[in-house]
GROMACS .gro file of N, CA and C in nm:
model
  303
    1MET      N    1   9.449  13.340  10.058
    1MET     CA    2   9.451  13.136   9.982
    1MET      C    3   9.319  13.109   9.953
    2SER      N    4   9.282  12.954   9.896
    2SER     CA    5   9.142  12.994   9.886
    2SER      C    6   9.133  12.889   9.998
    3ASP      N    7   8.965  12.908   9.996
    3ASP     CA    8   8.909  12.858  10.103
    3ASP      C    9   8.847  12.712  10.060
    4THR      N   10   8.886  12.633   9.965
    4THR     CA   11   8.844  12.495   9.899
    4THR      C   12   8.995  12.424   9.901
    5ALA      N   13   8.995  12.269   9.919
    5ALA     CA   14   9.136  12.208   9.910
    5ALA      C   15   9.132  12.189   9.823
    6SER      N   16   9.316  12.182   9.798
    6SER     CA   17   9.362  12.127   9.684
    6SER      C   18   9.342  12.000   9.649
    7PRO      N   19   9.373  11.962   9.504
    7PRO     CA   20   9.321  11.833   9.420
    7PRO      C   21   9.420  11.735   9.542
    8VAL      N   22   9.512  11.794   9.535
    8VAL     CA   23   9.630  11.684   9.623
    8VAL      C   24   9.566  11.656   9.746
    9VAL      N   25   9.530  11.711   9.821
    9VAL     CA   26   9.486  11.726   9.942
    9VAL      C   27   9.347  11.639   9.957
   10GLU      N   28   9.235  11.689   9.813
   10GLU     CA   29   9.126  11.573   9.805
   10GLU      C   30   9.181  11.441   9.806
   11TYR      N   31   9.270  11.394   9.719
   11TYR     CA   32   9.294  11.284   9.686
   11TYR      C   33   9.362  11.220   9.790
   12GLU      N   34   9.470  11.308   9.890
   12GLU     CA   35   9.467  11.231  10.021
   12GLU      C   36   9.412  11.186  10.106
   13ALA      N   37   9.252  11.289  10.115
   13ALA     CA   38   9.181  11.248  10.186
   13ALA      C   39   9.139  11.122  10.152
   14ALA      N   40   9.084  11.081  10.009
   14ALA     CA   41   9.028  11.021   9.950
   14ALA      C   42   9.066  10.883   9.967
   15ALA      N   43   9.185  10.883   9.961
   15ALA     CA   44   9.328  10.764  10.016
   15ALA      C   45   9.310  10.702  10.127
   16PHE      N   46   9.274  10.822  10.192
   16PHE     CA   47   9.282  10.817  10.385
   16PHE      C   48   9.163  10.722  10.371
   17ARG      N   49   9.048  10.788  10.367
   17ARG     CA   50   8.918  10.745  10.352
   17ARG      C   51   8.909  10.592  10.351
   18ARG      N   52   8.972  10.558  10.198
   18ARG     CA   53   8.944  10.416  10.149
   18ARG      C   54   9.031  10.313  10.227
   19LEU      N   55   9.145  10.369  10.276
   19LEU     CA   56   9.215  10.274  10.381
   19LEU      C   57   9.182  10.266  10.486
   20VAL      N   58   9.100  10.379  10.548
   20VAL     CA   59   9.022  10.320  10.691
   20VAL      C   60   8.874  10.264  10.651
   21GLU      N   61   8.834  10.282  10.537
   21GLU     CA   62   8.691  10.112  10.498
   21GLU      C   63   8.733  10.017  10.500
   22HIS      N   64   8.824  10.009  10.409
   22HIS     CA   65   8.901   9.869  10.394
   22HIS      C   66   8.983   9.806  10.515
   23LEU      N   67   9.043   9.896  10.645
   23LEU     CA   68   9.041   9.811  10.749
   23LEU      C   69   8.931   9.790  10.876
   24ARG      N   70   8.815   9.869  10.830
   24ARG     CA   71   8.720   9.834  10.884
   24ARG      C   72   8.638   9.692  10.838
   25ARG      N   73   8.645   9.673  10.692
   25ARG     CA   74   8.607   9.594  10.674
   25ARG      C   75   8.665   9.481  10.661
   26ARG      N   76   8.805   9.438  10.700
   26ARG     CA   77   8.898   9.379  10.698
   26ARG      C   78   8.961   9.371  10.872
   27SER      N   79   8.814   9.325  10.924
   27SER     CA   80   8.797   9.274  11.104
   27SER      C   81   8.895   9.150  11.108
   28ASP      N   82   8.932   9.084  10.985
   28ASP     CA   83   8.990   8.922  11.002
   28ASP      C   84   9.111   9.001  11.044
   29VAL      N   85   9.174   9.086  10.963
   29VAL     CA   86   9.278   9.078  11.041
   29VAL      C   87   9.368   9.136  11.142
   30GLN      N   88   9.420   9.111  11.237
   30GLN     CA   89   9.464   9.145  11.355
   30GLN      C   90   9.565   9.281  11.351
   31ASN      N   91   9.524   9.338  11.444
   31ASN     CA   92   9.689   9.447  11.452
   31ASN      C   93   9.772   9.421  11.481
   32ILE      N   94   9.802   9.296  11.560
   32ILE     CA   95   9.937   9.244  11.555
   32ILE      C   96   9.958   9.212  11.434
   33ASP      N   97   9.937   9.142  11.322
   33ASP     CA   98   9.970   9.100  11.212
   33ASP      C   99   9.990   9.199  11.143
   34LEU      N  100   9.904   9.369  11.097
   34LEU     CA  101   9.961   9.448  11.057
   34LEU      C  102  10.072   9.536  11.131
   35MET      N  103  10.135   9.511  11.201
   35MET     CA  104  10.252   9.563  11.287
   35MET      C  105  10.348   9.501  11.255
   36ILE      N  106  10.350   9.375  11.233
   36ILE     CA  107  10.454   9.264  11.187
   36ILE      C  108  10.472   9.313  11.025
   37LEU      N  109  10.342   9.319  10.994
   37LEU     CA  110  10.430   9.329  10.820
   37LEU      C  111  10.456   9.463  10.800
   38ALA      N  112  10.334   9.569  10.867
   38ALA     CA  113  10.424   9.717  10.813
   38ALA      C  114  10.461   9.800  10.895
   39GLY      N  115  10.434   9.769  11.021
   39GLY     CA  116  10.461   9.859  11.086
   39GLY      C  117  10.390   9.962  11.171
   40PHE      N  118  10.252   9.915  11.171
   40PHE     CA  119  10.182  10.019  11.190
   40PHE      C  120  10.049   9.961  11.200
   41CYS      N  121   9.950   9.990  11.279
   41CYS     CA  122   9.817   9.916  11.297
   41CYS      C  123   9.714  10.005  11.263
   42ARG      N  124   9.581   9.992  11.315
   42ARG     CA  125   9.487  10.108  11.328
   42ARG      C  126   9.529  10.161  11.416
   43ASN      N  127   9.567  10.135  11.516
   43ASN     CA  128   9.572  10.238  11.674
   43ASN      C  129   9.683  10.316  11.630
   44CYS      N  130   9.789  10.279  11.560
   44CYS     CA  131   9.914  10.397  11.502
   44CYS      C  132   9.817  10.502  11.399
   45LEU      N  133   9.718  10.456  11.335
   45LEU     CA  134   9.629  10.512  11.269
   45LEU      C  135   9.589  10.642  11.335
   46ALA      N  136   9.472  10.549  11.424
   46ALA     CA  137   9.452  10.657  11.492
   46ALA      C  138   9.468  10.780  11.618
   47ASP      N  139   9.700  10.738  11.686
   47ASP     CA  140   9.714  10.846  11.698
   47ASP      C  141   9.773  10.960  11.555
   48TRP      N  142   9.831  10.918  11.430
   48TRP     CA  143   9.805  10.955  11.305
   48TRP      C  144   9.687  11.152  11.334
   49TYR      N  145   9.565  11.014  11.295
   49TYR     CA  146   9.518  11.155  11.331
   49TYR      C  147   9.454  11.250  11.422
   50ARG      N  148   9.422  11.193  11.525
   50ARG     CA  149   9.475  11.280  11.673
   50ARG      C  150   9.577  11.376  11.660
   51GLU      N  151   9.712  11.336  11.636
   51GLU     CA  152   9.773  11.440  11.641
   51GLU      C  153   9.785  11.522  11.522
   52ALA      N  154   9.723  11.502  11.396
   52ALA     CA  155   9.675  11.606  11.300
   52ALA      C  156   9.558  11.742  11.324
   53ALA      N  157   9.468  11.634  11.387
   53ALA     CA  158   9.339  11.746  11.439
   53ALA      C  159   9.429  11.811  11.520
   54GLU      N  160   9.493  11.764  11.658
   54GLU     CA  161   9.581  11.835  11.743
   54GLU      C  162   9.642  11.941  11.681
   55ALA      N  163   9.672  11.948  11.593
   55ALA     CA  164   9.795  11.993  11.491
   55ALA      C  165   9.766  12.102  11.444
   56ALA      N  166   9.566  12.112  11.433
   56ALA     CA  167   9.509  12.219  11.381
   56ALA      C  168   9.439  12.267  11.444
   57GLY      N  169   9.433  12.257  11.632
   57GLY     CA  170   9.370  12.300  11.692
   57GLY      C  171   9.247  12.278  11.757
   58ALA      N  172   9.276  12.124  11.661
   58ALA     CA  173   9.143  12.079  11.741
   58ALA      C  174   9.181  11.983  11.834
   59THR      N  175   9.080  11.925  11.963
   59THR     CA  176   9.106  11.919  12.088
   59THR      C  177   9.055  11.756  12.079
   60MET      N  178   9.108  11.622  12.065
   60MET     CA  179   9.016  11.478  11.993
   60MET      C  180   9.073  11.372  12.129
   61SER      N  181   9.020  11.318  12.228
   61SER     CA  182   9.063  11.262  12.312
   61SER      C  183   9.135  11.067  12.232
   62ARG      N  184   9.181  11.042  12.307
   62ARG     CA  185   9.249  10.875  12.186
   62ARG      C  186   9.147  10.795  12.153
   63GLU      N  187   9.035  10.825  12.239
   63GLU     CA  188   8.902  10.730  12.245
   63GLU      C  189   8.828  10.738  12.140
   64GLN      N  190   8.844  10.918  12.135
   64GLN     CA  191   8.760  10.970  11.945
   64GLN      C  192   8.827  10.918  11.863
   65ALA      N  193   8.985  10.906  11.850
   65ALA     CA  194   9.039  10.921  11.794
   65ALA      C  195   8.989  10.805  11.705
   66ARG      N  196   8.989  10.708  11.838
   66ARG     CA  197   8.970  10.515  11.787
   66ARG      C  198   8.826  10.479  11.697
   67GLU      N  199   8.751  10.603  11.774
   67GLU     CA  200   8.623  10.556  11.727
   67GLU      C  201   8.658  10.562  11.573
   68ALA      N  202   8.654  10.708  11.520
   68ALA     CA  203   8.703  10.767  11.408
   68ALA      C  204   8.796  10.663  11.330
   69ILE      N  205   8.878  10.605  11.366
   69ILE     CA  206   8.926  10.502  11.270
   69ILE      C  207   8.827  10.350  11.267
   70TYR      N  208   8.803  10.270  11.395
   70TYR     CA  209   8.701  10.151  11.399
   70TYR      C  210   8.587  10.176  11.337
   71GLY      N  211   8.542  10.246  11.354
   71GLY     CA  212   8.386  10.263  11.316
   71GLY      C  213   8.251  10.247  11.411
   72MET      N  214   8.347  10.198  11.582
   72MET     CA  215   8.275  10.213  11.655
   72MET      C  216   8.381  10.239  11.824
   73PRO      N  217   8.308  10.220  11.920
   73PRO     CA  218   8.402  10.185  12.035
   73PRO      C  219   8.508  10.147  12.018
   74PHE      N  220   8.655  10.141  12.057
   74PHE     CA  221   8.759  10.068  12.046
   74PHE      C  222   8.733   9.910  12.116
   75ASP      N  223   8.675   9.934  12.261
   75ASP     CA  224   8.619   9.836  12.324
   75ASP      C  225   8.526   9.741  12.288
   76GLU      N  226   8.436   9.817  12.164
   76GLU     CA  227   8.313   9.691  12.149
   76GLU      C  228   8.389   9.635  12.017
   77TRP      N  229   8.503   9.700  11.955
   77TRP     CA  230   8.568   9.643  11.868
   77TRP      C  231   8.668   9.566  11.862
   78LYS      N  232   8.765   9.563  12.014
   78LYS     CA  233   8.804   9.507  12.031
   78LYS      C  234   8.761   9.341  12.079
   79ALA      N  235   8.601   9.367  12.126
   79ALA     CA  236   8.554   9.237  12.142
   79ALA      C  237   8.464   9.172  12.062
   80LYS      N  238   8.474   9.245  11.984
   80LYS     CA  239   8.408   9.175  11.829
   80LYS      C  240   8.478   9.081  11.748
   81HIS      N  241   8.620   9.136  11.773
   81HIS     CA  242   8.711   9.128  11.688
   81HIS      C  243   8.837   9.106  11.714
   82GLN      N  244   8.873   9.141  11.842
   82GLN     CA  245   9.070   9.143  11.843
   82GLN      C  246   9.056   8.987  11.948
   83ARG      N  247   9.181   8.924  11.866
   83ARG     CA  248   9.228   8.733  11.903
   83ARG      C  249   9.309   8.801  12.014
   84GLU      N  250   9.357   8.734  12.115
   84GLU     CA  251   9.481   8.752  12.197
   84GLU      C  252   9.663   8.726  12.056
   85ALA      N  253   9.670   8.805  12.120
   85ALA     CA  254   9.819   8.759  12.006
   85ALA      C  255   9.924   8.638  12.113
   86THR      N  256   9.927   8.580  11.985
   86THR     CA  257  10.007   8.408  12.019
   86THR      C  258  10.147   8.475  12.065
   87PRO      N  259  10.188   8.373  12.094
   87PRO     CA  260  10.351   8.389  12.161
   87PRO      C  261  10.428   8.405  12.031
   88GLU      N  262  10.391   8.336  11.955
   88GLU     CA  263  10.463   8.296  11.817
   88GLU      C  264  10.455   8.471  11.768
   89GLN      N  265  10.336   8.526  11.727
   89GLN     CA  266  10.294   8.695  11.674
   89GLN      C  267  10.381   8.761  11.778
   90LEU      N  268  10.394   8.746  11.902
   90LEU     CA  269  10.451   8.821  11.984
   90LEU      C  270  10.608   8.857  11.973
   91ALA      N  271  10.665   8.741  11.966
   91ALA     CA  272  10.836   8.698  11.888
   91ALA      C  273  10.812   8.771  11.769
   92VAL      N  274  10.767   8.799  11.669
   92VAL     CA  275  10.797   8.790  11.569
   92VAL      C  276  10.787   8.909  11.572
   93PHE      N  277  10.703   9.001  11.618
   93PHE     CA  278  10.680   9.112  11.651
   93PHE      C  279  10.816   9.181  11.714
   94GLU      N  280  10.793   9.162  11.843
   94GLU     CA  281  10.937   9.214  11.908
   94GLU      C  282  11.070   9.238  11.816
   95ALA      N  283  11.077   9.143  11.695
   95ALA     CA  284  11.229   9.052  11.610
   95ALA      C  285  11.164   9.190  11.538
   96SER      N  286  11.090   9.197  11.491
   96SER     CA  287  11.013   9.318  11.367
   96SER      C  288  11.093   9.439  11.399
   97ARG      N  289  11.024   9.475  11.534
   97ARG     CA  290  11.051   9.570  11.589
   97ARG      C  291  11.207   9.608  11.615
   98SER      N  292  11.306   9.545  11.686
   98SER     CA  293  11.440   9.533  11.682
   98SER      C  294  11.495   9.568  11.606
   99ARG      N  295  11.440   9.502  11.437
   99ARG     CA  296  11.550   9.596  11.291
   99ARG      C  297  11.518   9.707  11.296
  100HIS      N  298  11.424   9.737  11.283
  100HIS     CA  299  11.357   9.877  11.221
  100HIS      C  300  11.341   9.995  11.349
  101ASP      N  301  11.398   9.971  11.442
  101ASP     CA  302  11.414  10.082  11.547
  101ASP      C  303  11.517  10.162  11.519
   0.00000   0.00000   0.00000
């Protein structure tokens, strides 16, 4: 087996890095909006990242994974960019979840 990644893995990694960078630039897009529209948010992505690391034998905390996705500690990002979800957003989110669970 080769020590280098296959081209497909390289493409996937490049697309992932681009997605993460896009989400970092679009701090105006709230996680609740991502959850409503796409069924995942930055925190989900961080969880998937941590799970992949752990599946590969690495140890990673939830905070470390979130920092890898947010580009800064989560609490800092939250203080700078996250707004409280409105009652309307929460209602739409709950309706969306019930349709997709």
